[in-house]
């Protein structure tokens, strides 16, 4: 079989996605590769297809047990023999798996990095033909990445021990320049073919909202999306409990995940979500690594996360099947402060010396600033994200809350001049909160302690809403009229540009005519975006058929004890609804239906479709 036949036969796809083919070609020709592709773009296929064409075994190194299990289950579903070796197996199971591996039963073996140089594993590896080593989440070798794993440093040691060097492929979703170089160095890639696929995920809608009533906004959002799976990320465990509890009381199908729960409970809740028994997952950022669920239709951030890397990774768990999905960030005034607190407390990386820790803290502050800017920018959000990761998009994507809002140019000279004047009079000795409180004429302990009632701008903006004040403040920061010190105090200081506004130059800002909204506007009036069709080509009839096929998929998955998306993805079901296949040959034309799945499920789904059409006549 050639690579196209492998793609069709096992995976049921007709064509490769951008980036996949050159990496596959590289590996097949014996060249090391480094693939940088965003989550959901199909990294795994890049090594799975060659693995099925090599004569020897492919080892896939992956840091996450859940990810290994999921991938192996998906491969088995596609009729590929694969296994995993990690600490979730009992010693007996481990030995059995190794024996089967020695007998050559598997074409792919997923293995945890810390297993590689153990005597048991080496005994197997040194006596077998290993054609390829594929390193998933390759950024874990870098100390500068977010999830450095010392055990990843063992990979090159292991490869050097092998009698014949296999071809090595490294894959990751997040790699800045430093991390890229680390990957090449530490994995000792030999003149690798590097392929970076764009970070853009056109099927994702991005939105930022600052609702007064966050929970109310969230509830409306979910109500308008019945039956669609989603994840809600909160910054703290306490918030997870609170939001989950409220949603439960309001009758939603919801579960939760955070580090404070027992292992068992976390596993159970995660399974409930993956197997579609719970529609909504409320979680801290502990949730999601290695979750391959492809039909997550929305991700709402109940708080602003600490940096764009986290945001894009978490939001990117929506729409992995390529169908439209939504990523909404609900910004609240406390979010920045809460993140600042978490940075200064700095509980991460206890193993590092204080100099390195300071460096990291500085980096984190800078990242938080960029994240905050994302919440306040009025330019295209997608453009902002892409620029952050070093790419350029168009200035208008038409699929984010800023591109879809109407803006007007508003003269903000008075407010900005007051803000700058207040900072000047304060001599740059205070942080943002004190400055804004002074302008609003608040009477807090700090205001009284520093005698800021005597500041000539005290109360000068009492008619301006706090949100508006914050917007102006952030705009002044973004455009360089103000800066904050790079330490934990973040004192607000003037810059060379401040004088322009202070000496009377006018200051304009682009403001949304109305806040982008979804759901009702609190007065019970329907506003904002209507319930969206799953895909544009689907009419009412197709939607109904989709629900029927979804139910059949759920029954099938229950019988087989696999997650529904491993039977067929949402995308495959949608394609089925549009094609309405009548024969087995028709069925093979559906994207995501390979030979093996046709054998297993073809008849059931064909007869459901026929049934549906008969009833409709
Ligand atoms: P990643 O590892 O990059 O996050 P996955 O490998 O899990 O992404 O792939 C995401 C989804 O895209 C999976 O459902 C996969 O089956 C699907 N996919 C991958 N390659 C293709 C392709 N060439 N055509 C259609 N779907 C694909
Ligand atoms: Zn846009």
XYZ file of C-alpha atoms and ligand atoms in Angstrom:
645
model
C 0.000 0.000 0.000
C 1.232 3.502 -0.676
C 0.602 6.356 1.732
C -2.687 7.378 0.127
C -3.985 3.854 0.318
C -2.938 3.608 3.951
C -4.734 6.871 4.663
C -7.924 5.649 3.039
C -7.833 2.059 4.183
C -7.170 2.610 7.881
C -8.308 6.135 8.550
C -10.937 6.639 5.878
C -9.576 9.990 4.662
C -9.089 11.048 1.064
C -6.377 13.643 1.374
C -3.670 14.842 3.674
C -3.980 18.066 5.543
C -1.473 20.904 5.137
C 1.858 19.921 6.610
C 1.148 16.225 6.927
C 2.399 15.079 3.579
C 5.856 16.628 3.598
C 6.546 15.243 7.075
C 5.381 11.780 6.042
C 7.483 11.932 2.910
C 10.501 13.013 4.956
C 10.149 10.135 7.386
C 9.576 7.590 4.630
C 12.750 8.725 2.889
C 14.677 8.190 6.112
C 15.050 11.818 7.137
C 14.509 13.112 10.672
C 11.683 15.590 10.949
C 10.441 18.243 13.329
C 6.737 18.949 12.904
C 5.228 21.982 14.573
C 1.503 21.865 14.139
C -1.305 23.316 16.196
C -3.462 21.057 18.307
C -6.081 19.277 16.274
C -4.269 19.620 12.977
C -3.446 15.934 12.799
C 0.060 15.395 14.128
C -0.460 11.776 15.024
C -1.213 10.764 11.453
C 2.233 12.043 10.444
C 3.912 9.171 12.232
C 1.068 6.655 12.123
C 0.986 6.480 8.339
C 4.749 5.846 7.943
C 4.617 3.431 10.885
C 2.206 1.277 8.897
C 4.584 1.255 5.946
C 7.896 0.525 7.691
C 9.015 -3.056 8.091
C 10.023 -2.643 11.730
C 8.320 -1.296 14.822
C 7.611 2.356 15.538
C 8.047 3.558 19.094
C 5.952 6.559 20.033
C 7.165 8.425 23.082
C 4.492 10.303 24.890
C 4.386 11.847 28.346
C 0.757 11.279 29.094
C -0.914 8.051 30.012
C -4.372 9.216 29.009
C -3.132 10.303 25.609
C -1.473 6.961 24.987
C -4.594 5.054 25.916
C -6.732 7.187 23.712
C -4.474 6.932 20.706
C -4.064 3.183 21.074
C -7.823 2.772 21.379
C -8.329 4.882 18.251
C -5.754 2.819 16.348
C -7.339 -0.436 17.418
C -10.675 0.937 16.238
C -9.091 1.560 12.863
C -7.813 -2.008 12.732
C -4.186 -1.214 13.582
C -2.300 -3.331 16.105
C -0.848 -1.045 18.732
C -0.115 -1.159 22.445
C 1.153 1.058 25.213
C 3.740 0.493 27.921
C 3.441 2.698 30.968
C 2.861 2.697 34.697
C -0.863 2.080 34.350
C -0.134 -1.566 33.507
C 0.412 -4.164 36.227
C 3.808 -5.922 36.083
C 2.042 -8.952 34.625
C 0.307 -6.950 31.893
C 3.569 -5.183 31.157
C 5.422 -8.458 30.652
C 2.669 -9.827 28.436
C 2.688 -6.700 26.295
C 6.465 -6.932 25.932
C 6.202 -10.580 24.944
C 3.649 -9.777 22.250
C 5.846 -6.929 21.110
C 8.784 -9.316 20.756
C 6.615 -11.618 18.687
C 6.068 -8.711 16.351
C 2.359 -8.319 16.942
C 2.361 -4.539 17.017
C 3.363 -2.012 14.418
C 3.202 0.851 16.927
C 4.135 0.845 20.582
C 3.521 3.852 22.789
C 5.995 4.077 25.612
C 6.577 6.450 28.517
C 10.025 8.107 28.354
C 11.144 6.879 31.761
C 10.704 3.255 30.606
C 13.139 3.526 27.708
C 16.424 2.819 29.460
C 15.119 0.213 31.898
C 16.735 -3.248 31.513
C 13.406 -4.910 30.706
C 12.609 -2.543 27.884
C 16.157 -2.503 26.516
C 16.145 -6.279 26.441
C 13.241 -6.014 24.004
C 14.370 -2.971 22.074
C 17.932 -4.115 21.370
C 16.717 -7.359 19.851
C 14.061 -5.925 17.540
C 14.039 -3.928 14.372
C 12.972 -0.409 15.301
C 12.285 1.631 12.195
C 11.208 4.889 13.757
C 11.084 6.755 17.032
C 8.327 9.356 17.105
C 8.463 11.867 19.958
C 5.115 13.393 20.791
C 4.931 16.651 22.784
C 8.595 17.131 21.930
C 8.729 20.532 23.661
C 8.936 18.599 26.933
C 12.735 18.304 26.400
C 13.163 22.017 26.801
C 13.554 23.763 30.112
C 12.107 26.844 28.490
C 8.943 25.098 27.498
C 5.989 25.031 29.809
C 6.140 21.371 30.671
C 9.754 20.350 30.951
C 10.144 16.657 31.690
C 13.610 15.478 32.722
C 12.772 11.957 31.512
C 12.693 13.316 27.953
C 16.449 13.759 28.165
C 16.721 9.968 28.197
C 15.391 9.690 24.666
C 18.629 10.482 22.866
C 20.539 8.260 25.268
C 18.192 5.441 24.321
C 18.491 6.057 20.589
C 22.286 5.964 20.827
C 22.138 2.500 22.394
C 20.250 0.998 19.466
C 22.295 -1.121 17.064
C 20.837 0.702 14.060
C 19.708 4.302 14.352
C 16.017 4.603 13.468
C 14.596 7.676 11.800
C 13.427 10.175 14.431
C 10.363 12.379 14.207
C 9.600 15.078 16.776
C 6.177 16.691 17.048
C 4.810 19.530 19.095
C 2.101 22.162 19.057
C 3.989 24.890 20.835
C 7.496 25.856 19.948
C 9.075 29.236 20.134
C 12.488 29.615 18.526
C 14.356 28.649 21.707
C 12.250 25.565 22.223
C 12.741 24.519 18.598
C 16.496 24.700 18.980
C 16.342 22.729 22.197
C 14.340 20.003 20.506
C 16.860 19.632 17.697
C 19.788 19.658 20.157
C 18.484 17.449 22.904
C 16.882 14.855 20.666
C 19.974 15.040 18.445
C 17.966 15.274 15.260
C 20.133 14.949 12.167
C 19.527 17.698 9.630
C 15.828 17.489 10.265
C 13.167 18.562 7.854
C 11.346 21.247 9.800
C 7.746 21.928 8.957
C 5.708 24.497 10.825
C 2.064 24.593 9.887
C 0.152 27.745 10.534
C -1.274 28.228 13.984
C -4.529 29.506 12.673
C -7.592 27.407 13.374
C -10.145 28.958 11.042
C -13.023 26.889 12.414
C -12.676 28.507 15.847
C -14.628 31.618 16.698
C -12.892 33.841 19.261
C -14.746 36.160 21.565
C -13.983 38.293 24.614
C -16.716 39.598 26.873
C -16.694 41.517 30.140
C -20.172 40.842 31.452
C -21.249 42.348 34.761
C -22.905 39.064 35.629
C -20.495 36.372 34.505
C -22.581 33.464 35.624
C -25.704 34.822 33.952
C -23.828 35.264 30.699
C -22.452 31.757 30.916
C -25.878 30.295 31.560
C -27.389 32.038 28.553
C -24.550 30.875 26.412
C -25.055 27.233 27.347
C -28.817 27.398 27.025
C -28.470 28.481 23.432
C -26.328 25.437 22.685
C -28.387 22.449 23.794
C -26.606 19.118 23.658
C -23.291 20.605 22.560
C -20.291 19.522 24.623
C -18.149 22.202 26.173
C -15.429 22.950 28.709
C -15.434 25.794 31.236
C -12.020 26.750 32.591
C -11.757 28.519 35.949
C -8.608 29.847 37.582
C -9.103 28.247 40.987
C -10.542 25.077 42.473
C -12.945 27.107 44.525
C -14.427 28.703 41.415
C -14.719 25.306 39.755
C -16.775 24.089 42.696
C -18.904 27.216 42.696
C -19.663 27.294 38.959
C -20.214 23.548 38.765
C -22.569 23.666 41.746
C -24.641 26.476 40.248
C -24.895 24.792 36.861
C -25.957 21.577 38.532
C -28.632 23.392 40.466
C -29.807 24.988 37.239
C -30.280 21.547 35.764
C -27.338 21.229 33.373
C -25.494 18.008 32.675
C -22.159 18.874 34.219
C -19.102 17.436 35.942
C -15.841 18.838 37.329
C -12.083 18.329 37.469
C -9.310 19.808 39.603
C -6.261 18.739 41.573
C -8.182 18.716 44.838
C -10.254 15.682 43.876
C -9.136 12.109 44.437
C -7.524 10.272 41.515
C -10.546 8.049 41.259
C -13.012 10.913 41.138
C -10.965 12.755 38.560
C -10.841 9.687 36.375
C -14.561 9.071 36.706
C -15.482 12.650 35.915
C -13.141 12.782 32.968
C -14.680 9.580 31.620
C -18.186 10.972 32.066
C -17.230 13.865 29.871
C -15.334 11.826 27.289
C -18.123 9.260 26.993
C -20.719 12.026 26.560
C -22.438 11.159 29.833
C -21.831 14.720 31.013
C -22.250 17.519 28.514
C -20.146 20.090 30.347
C -16.793 19.913 32.114
C -15.900 22.630 34.627
C -12.195 22.481 35.383
C -8.945 24.145 36.318
C -6.073 24.040 33.867
C -5.213 20.613 35.314
C -7.767 19.238 32.894
C -7.229 18.613 29.246
C -3.654 17.536 28.674
C -3.976 14.510 26.484
C -7.718 14.745 26.061
C -8.382 13.908 22.445
C -12.156 14.348 22.495
C -12.814 15.726 19.055
C -16.382 16.991 19.428
C -15.903 19.735 22.030
C -18.046 22.497 20.501
C -17.110 25.333 22.832
C -14.592 26.360 25.470
C -15.470 29.173 27.837
C -12.804 30.717 30.051
C -14.547 31.898 33.161
C -11.340 33.751 34.039
C -8.530 35.113 31.980
C -5.678 32.546 32.069
C -2.082 33.470 32.854
C -0.745 33.715 29.320
C -1.588 33.361 25.647
C 0.180 29.997 25.479
C -2.228 28.557 28.035
C -5.176 30.297 26.482
C -4.577 29.042 22.986
C -3.829 25.552 24.200
C -6.971 25.363 26.324
C -9.272 27.142 23.888
C -7.812 24.973 21.133
C -9.432 21.906 22.674
C -12.597 23.062 20.940
C -13.336 21.909 17.423
C -10.558 19.397 16.938
C -12.693 17.719 14.286
C -12.451 20.871 12.188
C -16.146 21.755 12.529
C -17.173 25.234 13.756
C -16.577 25.750 17.474
C -16.467 28.712 19.835
C -13.841 30.003 22.270
C -15.134 32.649 24.630
C -13.160 34.469 27.296
C -15.154 36.122 30.072
C -12.893 38.829 31.423
C -13.416 40.143 34.917
C -11.606 42.928 36.696
C -10.143 40.576 39.325
C -8.621 38.239 36.764
C -5.416 40.214 36.292
C -4.884 40.650 40.018
C -5.535 36.986 40.720
C -2.973 35.952 38.116
C -0.482 38.444 39.491
C -0.923 36.940 42.897
C -0.295 33.456 41.518
C 2.887 34.614 39.781
C 4.315 36.351 42.846
C 3.526 33.439 45.088
C 5.516 31.418 42.544
C 4.900 27.910 43.780
C 5.989 26.405 40.493
C 9.534 25.193 39.939
C 10.732 24.747 43.541
C 13.768 22.944 42.084
C 15.193 26.063 40.452
C 17.650 28.498 42.038
C 16.417 31.950 42.961
C 18.097 33.680 40.027
C 16.346 31.439 37.485
C 13.098 31.749 39.393
C 13.291 35.508 39.166
C 13.886 35.277 35.446
C 10.881 33.051 35.032
C 8.754 35.343 37.147
C 9.763 38.281 34.993
C 8.865 36.336 31.876
C 5.519 35.398 33.417
C 4.696 39.032 34.207
C 5.409 39.984 30.628
C 3.211 37.163 29.366
C 0.392 38.165 31.664
C 0.560 41.673 30.270
C 0.161 40.377 26.727
C -2.734 38.219 27.837
C -4.447 41.228 29.395
C -3.967 43.180 26.182
C -5.794 40.414 24.338
C -8.839 41.117 26.499
C -8.745 44.814 25.715
C -7.670 44.994 22.117
C -10.305 46.047 19.651
C -8.439 44.685 16.667
C -9.045 41.264 15.202
C -8.503 38.698 17.983
C -7.233 36.032 15.614
C -4.662 38.466 14.263
C -3.576 39.217 17.823
C -3.112 35.515 18.587
C -1.228 34.786 15.381
C 1.046 37.760 15.855
C 1.807 36.613 19.370
C 3.020 33.293 17.983
C 5.072 35.034 15.328
C 2.720 34.778 12.381
C 0.718 37.255 10.399
C -2.915 36.958 9.545
C -5.198 39.351 7.773
C -6.346 42.238 9.897
C -9.880 41.053 9.545
C -10.922 37.422 10.039
C -14.677 37.941 10.176
C -14.952 35.220 12.813
C -14.134 36.910 16.117
C -16.063 39.221 18.412
C -14.043 42.254 17.358
C -14.440 41.663 13.643
C -18.172 41.218 14.192
C -18.649 44.272 16.392
C -19.381 47.720 15.172
C -16.946 50.249 16.470
C -17.038 53.968 16.638
C -14.169 56.333 17.250
C -14.635 58.079 20.549
C -12.774 61.089 21.865
C -11.247 59.980 25.167
C -9.003 62.977 25.657
C -10.533 64.066 28.965
C -10.359 60.706 30.664
C -6.868 59.915 29.395
C -5.557 63.333 30.351
C -6.993 62.917 33.849
C -5.438 59.481 34.098
C -2.013 60.665 33.016
C -2.288 63.781 35.188
C -3.120 61.700 38.222
C -0.160 59.371 37.590
C 2.117 62.360 37.191
C 0.963 63.975 40.408
C 1.389 60.668 42.227
C 5.003 60.623 41.068
C 4.723 57.063 39.768
C 4.518 55.669 43.287
C 1.284 53.663 43.037
C -0.243 50.779 41.161
C -3.262 50.749 38.865
C -5.888 50.095 41.522
C -4.893 53.095 43.615
C -4.811 55.336 40.545
C -8.246 54.246 39.348
C -9.716 54.505 42.849
C -8.397 58.041 43.106
C -9.981 59.047 39.811
C -13.271 57.518 40.852
C -13.169 59.308 44.176
C -13.273 56.128 46.234
C -12.518 56.137 49.929
C -10.385 53.079 50.523
C -7.862 52.535 53.310
C -4.988 53.179 50.898
C -6.508 56.382 49.571
C -6.824 57.699 53.094
C -3.391 56.468 54.119
C -1.690 58.195 51.176
C -3.940 61.289 51.453
C -5.005 60.968 47.867
C -8.161 62.953 48.562
C -5.828 65.889 48.068
C -4.766 64.804 44.590
C -6.212 67.361 42.208
C -7.717 64.574 40.063
C -9.485 62.939 43.004
C -13.030 62.103 41.897
C -12.544 63.744 38.503
C -13.816 60.620 36.697
C -16.572 59.660 39.124
C -19.112 59.567 36.289
C -17.044 57.172 34.174
C -17.689 53.438 34.671
C -14.872 51.365 36.137
C -14.848 49.222 33.052
C -14.411 52.237 30.816
C -11.606 53.541 33.036
C -9.851 50.213 32.772
C -10.255 50.230 29.002
C -8.635 53.625 28.749
C -5.886 52.594 31.142
C -5.090 49.462 29.102
C -5.199 51.431 25.881
C -2.656 53.885 27.268
C -0.434 50.936 28.208
C -0.829 49.211 24.843
C -0.019 52.381 22.948
C 2.932 53.259 25.147
C 1.573 56.343 26.911
C 2.005 54.602 30.255
C 4.123 51.755 31.541
C 4.297 49.646 34.657
C 7.415 48.588 36.505
C 8.525 45.027 35.859
C 8.335 43.887 39.456
C 5.661 42.600 41.751
C 4.462 46.115 42.559
C 3.740 47.158 38.986
C 3.912 50.829 39.748
C 2.399 52.984 37.055
C 4.829 55.424 35.420
C 4.734 58.004 32.676
C 6.656 57.501 29.419
C 8.167 59.909 26.884
C 4.884 59.822 25.004
C 2.738 60.850 27.985
C 3.586 64.470 27.468
C 1.785 64.482 24.094
C -1.574 63.986 25.740
C -0.733 66.029 28.819
C 0.103 68.994 26.620
C -3.277 68.883 24.929
C -3.041 66.463 22.008
C -6.338 64.689 21.468
C -6.684 60.983 22.283
C -9.142 58.834 20.309
C -10.185 55.262 20.947
C -12.113 52.702 18.980
C -15.049 51.601 21.108
C -17.655 48.927 20.513
C -21.064 50.513 19.912
C -22.452 47.800 22.123
C -20.726 45.047 23.994
C -20.794 41.873 21.933
C -23.368 39.636 23.542
C -24.831 36.251 23.247
C -28.117 35.021 24.611
C -30.585 37.329 26.245
C -29.611 40.786 27.370
C -31.055 40.397 30.844
C -34.412 41.808 29.805
C -35.376 38.497 28.265
C -34.850 39.822 24.777
C -33.061 37.586 22.295
C -29.943 39.302 21.167
C -26.704 38.475 19.531
C -25.861 35.466 17.496
C -28.630 33.025 16.766
C -28.287 29.329 17.415
C -25.871 28.289 14.767
C -26.390 25.415 12.386
C -23.727 22.791 12.898
C -22.440 23.281 9.372
C -23.668 25.538 6.693
C -24.772 22.769 4.311
C -27.084 21.124 6.837
C -30.799 21.752 6.609
C -33.443 20.821 9.121
C -33.721 17.313 7.739
C -29.995 16.734 8.087
C -30.014 18.066 11.636
C -32.675 15.532 12.540
C -30.757 12.728 10.909
C -27.651 13.908 12.738
C -29.406 13.542 16.084
C -30.518 10.022 15.132
C -27.020 8.990 14.111
C -25.623 10.565 17.239
C -27.974 8.473 19.350
C -26.985 5.339 17.438
C -23.344 6.221 17.967
C -23.964 6.599 21.711
C -25.647 3.169 21.888
C -22.860 1.582 19.891
C -20.188 3.194 22.056
C -21.892 1.997 25.222
C -21.977 -1.569 23.980
C -18.321 -1.465 23.059
C -17.227 0.573 26.066
C -15.359 3.140 23.999
C -15.894 6.899 23.842
C -18.444 7.862 21.155
C -15.933 9.886 19.154
C -13.860 6.748 18.682
C -16.779 5.130 16.876
C -17.140 8.085 14.499
C -16.268 11.744 14.942
C -18.916 14.479 14.704
C -17.374 15.423 11.416
C -17.878 11.939 10.036
C -21.532 11.951 11.160
C -22.067 15.314 9.512
C -20.575 14.016 6.303
C -22.870 10.995 6.510
C -25.898 13.262 6.874
C -24.893 15.217 3.805
C -24.036 12.208 1.619
C -26.769 9.884 2.916
C -24.905 6.779 1.720
C -27.019 3.858 0.484
C -24.388 1.218 -0.172
C -21.125 0.061 1.320
C -19.246 1.775 -1.484
C -21.072 5.024 -0.714
C -20.181 4.576 2.927
C -16.477 4.353 2.142
C -16.703 7.773 0.568
C -17.606 9.298 3.906
C -14.604 11.034 5.449
C -13.437 9.026 8.457
C -14.846 5.649 7.365
C -12.051 3.163 6.629
C -12.276 -0.549 5.830
C -12.205 -1.619 9.437
C -14.930 0.722 10.609
C -17.033 -0.143 7.586
C -16.904 -3.792 8.643
C -17.742 -2.978 12.239
C -20.364 -0.273 11.934
C -21.272 0.134 8.274
C -24.460 -1.928 8.265
C -25.891 -0.369 11.424
C -25.451 3.158 10.185
C -26.622 2.367 6.656
C -29.848 0.862 7.926
C -30.456 3.788 10.261
C -30.122 6.141 7.292
C -32.444 4.021 5.131
C -34.952 3.856 7.977
C -34.853 7.604 8.348
C -35.428 8.165 4.652
C -38.352 5.715 4.544
C -40.056 7.501 7.412
C -39.609 10.805 5.676
C -41.477 9.709 2.568
P -3.171 16.627 17.054
O -2.422 15.430 17.578
O -2.409 17.428 16.075
O -3.767 17.469 18.131
P -4.892 14.607 16.002
O -3.815 13.795 15.425
O -5.546 14.116 17.249
O -4.403 16.097 16.226
O -5.991 14.851 14.868
C -7.130 15.627 15.102
C -8.307 15.094 14.305
O -8.111 15.305 12.905
C -8.511 13.599 14.482
O -9.895 13.379 14.637
C -7.976 13.017 13.182
O -8.589 11.795 12.875
C -8.336 14.106 12.191
N -7.458 14.069 10.991
C -6.116 13.961 10.968
N -5.648 13.961 9.708
C -6.725 14.081 8.890
C -6.909 14.138 7.462
N -5.869 14.082 6.618
N -8.165 14.272 6.992
C -9.216 14.339 7.831
N -9.111 14.284 9.180
C -7.886 14.154 9.714
Zn -11.172 38.755 13.650
